[in-house]
PDB file of C-alpha atoms in Angstrom:
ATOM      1  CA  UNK A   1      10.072   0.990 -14.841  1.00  0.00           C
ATOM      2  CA  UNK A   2      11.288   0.685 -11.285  1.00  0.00           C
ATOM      3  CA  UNK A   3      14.177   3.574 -12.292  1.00  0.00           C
ATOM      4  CA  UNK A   4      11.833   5.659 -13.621  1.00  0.00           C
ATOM      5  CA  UNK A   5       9.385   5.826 -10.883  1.00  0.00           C
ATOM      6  CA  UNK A   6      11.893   5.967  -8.129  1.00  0.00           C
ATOM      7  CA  UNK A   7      13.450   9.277 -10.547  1.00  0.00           C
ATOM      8  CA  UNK A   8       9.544  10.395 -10.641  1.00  0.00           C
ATOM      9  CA  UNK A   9       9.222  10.249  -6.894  1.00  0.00           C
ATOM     10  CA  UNK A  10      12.682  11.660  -6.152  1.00  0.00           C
ATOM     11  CA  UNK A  11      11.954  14.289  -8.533  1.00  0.00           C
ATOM     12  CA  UNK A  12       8.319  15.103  -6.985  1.00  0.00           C
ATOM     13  CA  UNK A  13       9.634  15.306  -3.707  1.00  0.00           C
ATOM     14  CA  UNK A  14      12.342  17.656  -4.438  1.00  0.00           C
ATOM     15  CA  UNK A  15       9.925  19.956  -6.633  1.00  0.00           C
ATOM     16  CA  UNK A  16       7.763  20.031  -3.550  1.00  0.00           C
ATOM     17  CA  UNK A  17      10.726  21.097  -1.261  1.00  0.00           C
ATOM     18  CA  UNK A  18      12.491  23.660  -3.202  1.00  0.00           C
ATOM     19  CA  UNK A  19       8.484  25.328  -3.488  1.00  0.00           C
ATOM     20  CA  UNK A  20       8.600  25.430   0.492  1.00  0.00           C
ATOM     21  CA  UNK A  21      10.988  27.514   2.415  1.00  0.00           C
ATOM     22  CA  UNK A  22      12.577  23.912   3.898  1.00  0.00           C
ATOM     23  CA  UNK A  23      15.362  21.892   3.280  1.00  0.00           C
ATOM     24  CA  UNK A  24      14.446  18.238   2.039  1.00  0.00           C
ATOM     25  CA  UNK A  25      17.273  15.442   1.920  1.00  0.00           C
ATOM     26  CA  UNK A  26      15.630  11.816   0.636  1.00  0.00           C
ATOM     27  CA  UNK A  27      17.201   8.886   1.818  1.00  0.00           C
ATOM     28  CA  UNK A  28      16.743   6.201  -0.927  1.00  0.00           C
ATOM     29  CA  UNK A  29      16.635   2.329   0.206  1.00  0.00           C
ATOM     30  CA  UNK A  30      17.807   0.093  -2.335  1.00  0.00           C
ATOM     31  CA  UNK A  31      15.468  -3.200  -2.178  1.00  0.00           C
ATOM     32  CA  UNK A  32      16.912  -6.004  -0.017  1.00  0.00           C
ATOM     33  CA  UNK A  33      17.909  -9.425  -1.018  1.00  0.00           C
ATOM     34  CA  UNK A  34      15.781 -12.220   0.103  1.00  0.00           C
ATOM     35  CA  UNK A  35      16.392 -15.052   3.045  1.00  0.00           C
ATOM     36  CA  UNK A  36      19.345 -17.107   3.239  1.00  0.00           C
ATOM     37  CA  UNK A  37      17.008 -20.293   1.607  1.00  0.00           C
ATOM     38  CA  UNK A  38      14.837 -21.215  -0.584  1.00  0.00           C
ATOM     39  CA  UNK A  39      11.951 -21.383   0.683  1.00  0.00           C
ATOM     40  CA  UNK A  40       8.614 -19.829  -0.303  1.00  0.00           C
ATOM     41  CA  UNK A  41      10.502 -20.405  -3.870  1.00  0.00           C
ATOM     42  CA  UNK A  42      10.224 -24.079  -3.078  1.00  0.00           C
ATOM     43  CA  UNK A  43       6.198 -23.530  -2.194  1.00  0.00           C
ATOM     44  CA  UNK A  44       6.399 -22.166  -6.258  1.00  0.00           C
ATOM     45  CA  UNK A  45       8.699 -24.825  -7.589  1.00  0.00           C
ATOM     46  CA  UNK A  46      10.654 -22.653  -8.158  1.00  0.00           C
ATOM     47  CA  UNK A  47      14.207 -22.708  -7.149  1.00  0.00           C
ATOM     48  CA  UNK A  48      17.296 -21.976  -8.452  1.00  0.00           C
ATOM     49  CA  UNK A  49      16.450 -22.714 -12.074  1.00  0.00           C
ATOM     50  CA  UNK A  50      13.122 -21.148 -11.872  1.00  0.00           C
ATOM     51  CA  UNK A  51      12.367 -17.510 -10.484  1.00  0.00           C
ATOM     52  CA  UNK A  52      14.838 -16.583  -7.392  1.00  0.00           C
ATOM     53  CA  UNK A  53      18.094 -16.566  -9.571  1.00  0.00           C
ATOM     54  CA  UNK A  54      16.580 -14.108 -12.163  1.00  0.00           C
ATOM     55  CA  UNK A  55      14.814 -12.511  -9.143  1.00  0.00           C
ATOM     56  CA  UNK A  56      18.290 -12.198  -7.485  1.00  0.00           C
ATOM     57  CA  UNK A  57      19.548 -10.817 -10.702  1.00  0.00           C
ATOM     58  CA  UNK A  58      17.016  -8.575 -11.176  1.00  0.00           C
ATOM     59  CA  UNK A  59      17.535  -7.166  -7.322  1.00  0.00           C
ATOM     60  CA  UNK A  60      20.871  -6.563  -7.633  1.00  0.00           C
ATOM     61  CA  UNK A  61      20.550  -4.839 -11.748  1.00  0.00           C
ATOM     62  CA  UNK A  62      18.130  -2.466  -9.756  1.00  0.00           C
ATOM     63  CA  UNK A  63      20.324  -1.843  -6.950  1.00  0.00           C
ATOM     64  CA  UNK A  64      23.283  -0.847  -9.677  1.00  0.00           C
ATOM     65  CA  UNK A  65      20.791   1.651 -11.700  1.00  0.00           C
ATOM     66  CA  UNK A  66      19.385   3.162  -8.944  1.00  0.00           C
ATOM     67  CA  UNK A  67      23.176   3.927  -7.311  1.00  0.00           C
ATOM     68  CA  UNK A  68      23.951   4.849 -10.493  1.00  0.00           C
ATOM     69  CA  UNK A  69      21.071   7.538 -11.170  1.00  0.00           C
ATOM     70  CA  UNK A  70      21.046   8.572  -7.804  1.00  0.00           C
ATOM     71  CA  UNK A  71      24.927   9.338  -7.386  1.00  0.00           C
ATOM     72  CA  UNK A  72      25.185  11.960 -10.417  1.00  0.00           C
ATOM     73  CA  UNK A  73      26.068  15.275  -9.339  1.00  0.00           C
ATOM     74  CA  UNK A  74      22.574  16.706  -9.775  1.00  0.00           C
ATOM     75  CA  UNK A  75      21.239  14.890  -6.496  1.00  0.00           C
ATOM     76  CA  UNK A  76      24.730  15.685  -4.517  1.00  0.00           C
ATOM     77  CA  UNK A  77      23.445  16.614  -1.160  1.00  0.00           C
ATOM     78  CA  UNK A  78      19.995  15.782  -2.140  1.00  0.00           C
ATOM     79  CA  UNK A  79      19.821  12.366  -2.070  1.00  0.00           C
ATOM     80  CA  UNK A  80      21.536   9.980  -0.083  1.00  0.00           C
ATOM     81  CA  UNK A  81      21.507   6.186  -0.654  1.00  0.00           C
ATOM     82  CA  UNK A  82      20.419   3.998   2.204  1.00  0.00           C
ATOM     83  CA  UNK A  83      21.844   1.012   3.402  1.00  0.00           C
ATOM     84  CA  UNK A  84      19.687  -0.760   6.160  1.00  0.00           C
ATOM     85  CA  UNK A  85      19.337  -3.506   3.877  1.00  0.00           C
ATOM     86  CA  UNK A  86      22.616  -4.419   5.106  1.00  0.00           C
ATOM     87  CA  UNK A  87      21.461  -4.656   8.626  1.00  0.00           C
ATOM     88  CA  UNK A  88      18.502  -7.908   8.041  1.00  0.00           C
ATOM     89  CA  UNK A  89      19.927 -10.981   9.280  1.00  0.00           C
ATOM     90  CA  UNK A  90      19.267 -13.167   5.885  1.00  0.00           C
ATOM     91  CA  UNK A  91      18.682 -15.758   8.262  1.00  0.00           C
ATOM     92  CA  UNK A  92      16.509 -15.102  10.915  1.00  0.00           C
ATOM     93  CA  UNK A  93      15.148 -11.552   9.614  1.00  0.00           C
ATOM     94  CA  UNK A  94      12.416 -13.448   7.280  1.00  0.00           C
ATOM     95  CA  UNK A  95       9.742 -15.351   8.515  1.00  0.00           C
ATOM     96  CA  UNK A  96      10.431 -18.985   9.754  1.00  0.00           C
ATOM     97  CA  UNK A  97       9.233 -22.413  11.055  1.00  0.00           C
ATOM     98  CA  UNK A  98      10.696 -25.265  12.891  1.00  0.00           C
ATOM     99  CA  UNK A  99      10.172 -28.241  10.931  1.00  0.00           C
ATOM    100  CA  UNK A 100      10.959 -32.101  11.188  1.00  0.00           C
ATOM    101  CA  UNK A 101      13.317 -32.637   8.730  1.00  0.00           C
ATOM    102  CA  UNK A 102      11.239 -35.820   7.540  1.00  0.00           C
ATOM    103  CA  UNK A 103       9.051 -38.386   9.126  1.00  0.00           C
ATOM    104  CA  UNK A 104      12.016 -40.443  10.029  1.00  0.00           C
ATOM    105  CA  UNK A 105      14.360 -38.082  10.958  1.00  0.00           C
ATOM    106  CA  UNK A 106      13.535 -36.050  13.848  1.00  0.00           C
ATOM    107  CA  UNK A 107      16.396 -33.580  13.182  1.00  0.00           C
ATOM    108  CA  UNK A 108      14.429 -30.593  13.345  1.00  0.00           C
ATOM    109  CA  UNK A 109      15.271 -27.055  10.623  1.00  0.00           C
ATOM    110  CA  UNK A 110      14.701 -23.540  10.101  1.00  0.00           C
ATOM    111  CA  UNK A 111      11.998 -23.490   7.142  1.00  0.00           C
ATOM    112  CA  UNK A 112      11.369 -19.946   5.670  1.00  0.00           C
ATOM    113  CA  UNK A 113       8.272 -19.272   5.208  1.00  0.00           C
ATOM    114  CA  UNK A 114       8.574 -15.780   3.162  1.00  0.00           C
ATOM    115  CA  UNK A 115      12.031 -15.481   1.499  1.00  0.00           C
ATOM    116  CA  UNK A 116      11.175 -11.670   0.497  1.00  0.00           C
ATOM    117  CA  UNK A 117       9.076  -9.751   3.500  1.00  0.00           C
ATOM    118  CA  UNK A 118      11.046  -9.358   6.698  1.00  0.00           C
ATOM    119  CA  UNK A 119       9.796 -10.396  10.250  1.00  0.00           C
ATOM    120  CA  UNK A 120       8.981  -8.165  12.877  1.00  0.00           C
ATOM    121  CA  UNK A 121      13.022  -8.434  13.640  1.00  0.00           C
ATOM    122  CA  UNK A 122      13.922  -7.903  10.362  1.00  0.00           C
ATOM    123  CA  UNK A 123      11.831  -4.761   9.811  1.00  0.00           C
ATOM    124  CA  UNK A 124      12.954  -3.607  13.565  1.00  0.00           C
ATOM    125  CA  UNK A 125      16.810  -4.511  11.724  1.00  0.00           C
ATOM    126  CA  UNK A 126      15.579  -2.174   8.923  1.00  0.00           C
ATOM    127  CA  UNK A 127      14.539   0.445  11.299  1.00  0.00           C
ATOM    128  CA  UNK A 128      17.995   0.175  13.256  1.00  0.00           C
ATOM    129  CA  UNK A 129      19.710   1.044   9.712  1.00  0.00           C
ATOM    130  CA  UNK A 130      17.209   3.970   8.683  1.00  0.00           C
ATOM    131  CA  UNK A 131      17.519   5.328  12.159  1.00  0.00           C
ATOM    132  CA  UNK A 132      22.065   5.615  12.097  1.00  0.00           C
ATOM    133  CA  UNK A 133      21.805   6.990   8.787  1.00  0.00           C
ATOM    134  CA  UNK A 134      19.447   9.885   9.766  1.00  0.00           C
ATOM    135  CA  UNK A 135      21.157  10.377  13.026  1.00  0.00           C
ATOM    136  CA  UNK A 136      24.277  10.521  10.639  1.00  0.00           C
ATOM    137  CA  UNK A 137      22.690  12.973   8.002  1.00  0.00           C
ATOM    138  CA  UNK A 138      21.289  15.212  11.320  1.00  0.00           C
ATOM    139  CA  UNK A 139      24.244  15.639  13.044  1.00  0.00           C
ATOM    140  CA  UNK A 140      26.637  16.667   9.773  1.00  0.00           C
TER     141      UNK A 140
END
């Protein structure tokens, strides 16, 4: 369902340009992995076994239909696939905490705290990515 409302809104916008007297291009982001860890999958019990490696898989099954759809000829100049994802730091672009290792060990480590929803850095990282790609798409 994902594919089919992202070819709904593509299509929606593009009906809405070509009734204007403008020129629309639509940059399409494909969804971003999550952090580096486990994390708030750990909060669910439920890592590796449990939901982030079908989550994972379903991410990156998304990614490949949407490139797919969105690469045909019929969007060729239209629509342009993004790729800011690449620019969150997996590690430090999610939401973290310092935490004591254990009560005995005072080694302290980076915790995430939200393994999906980038921090302020990692949405500034996002911005970074959306801004090159429309300087890019301006200046052709």
């Amino acid at each position: 369902s994902s594919l089919n409302n992202a070819i709904l809104l593509v299509s929606k916008i593009l009906e809405d340009a070509a009734a204007g007297s403008y020129t629309t291009k639509v940059i399409l982001q494909l969804p971003p992995t999550d952090a580096n860890t486990t994390s708030s999958w750990q909060v669910y019990s439920d890592i590796s076994y449990g939901r982030k490696a079908p989550y994972q898989s379903n991410i990156w099954q998304l990614r490949k239909k949407l490139y797919d759809e969105f690469t045909k000829p019929a969007y060729s100049g239209l629509v342009y696939i993004g790729q800011a994802i690449t620019n969150i730091d997996r590690y430090y672009g999610y939401p973290y905490v310092n935490r004591q290792v254990s009560e005995r060990i005072i080694i302290n480590e980076v915790f995430h705290t939200n393994s999906v929803h980038p921090n302020t850095n990692g949405y500034q990282q996002l911005g970074d990515g959306y801004f090159l790609q429309l300087l890019g798409l301006l200046s052709s």
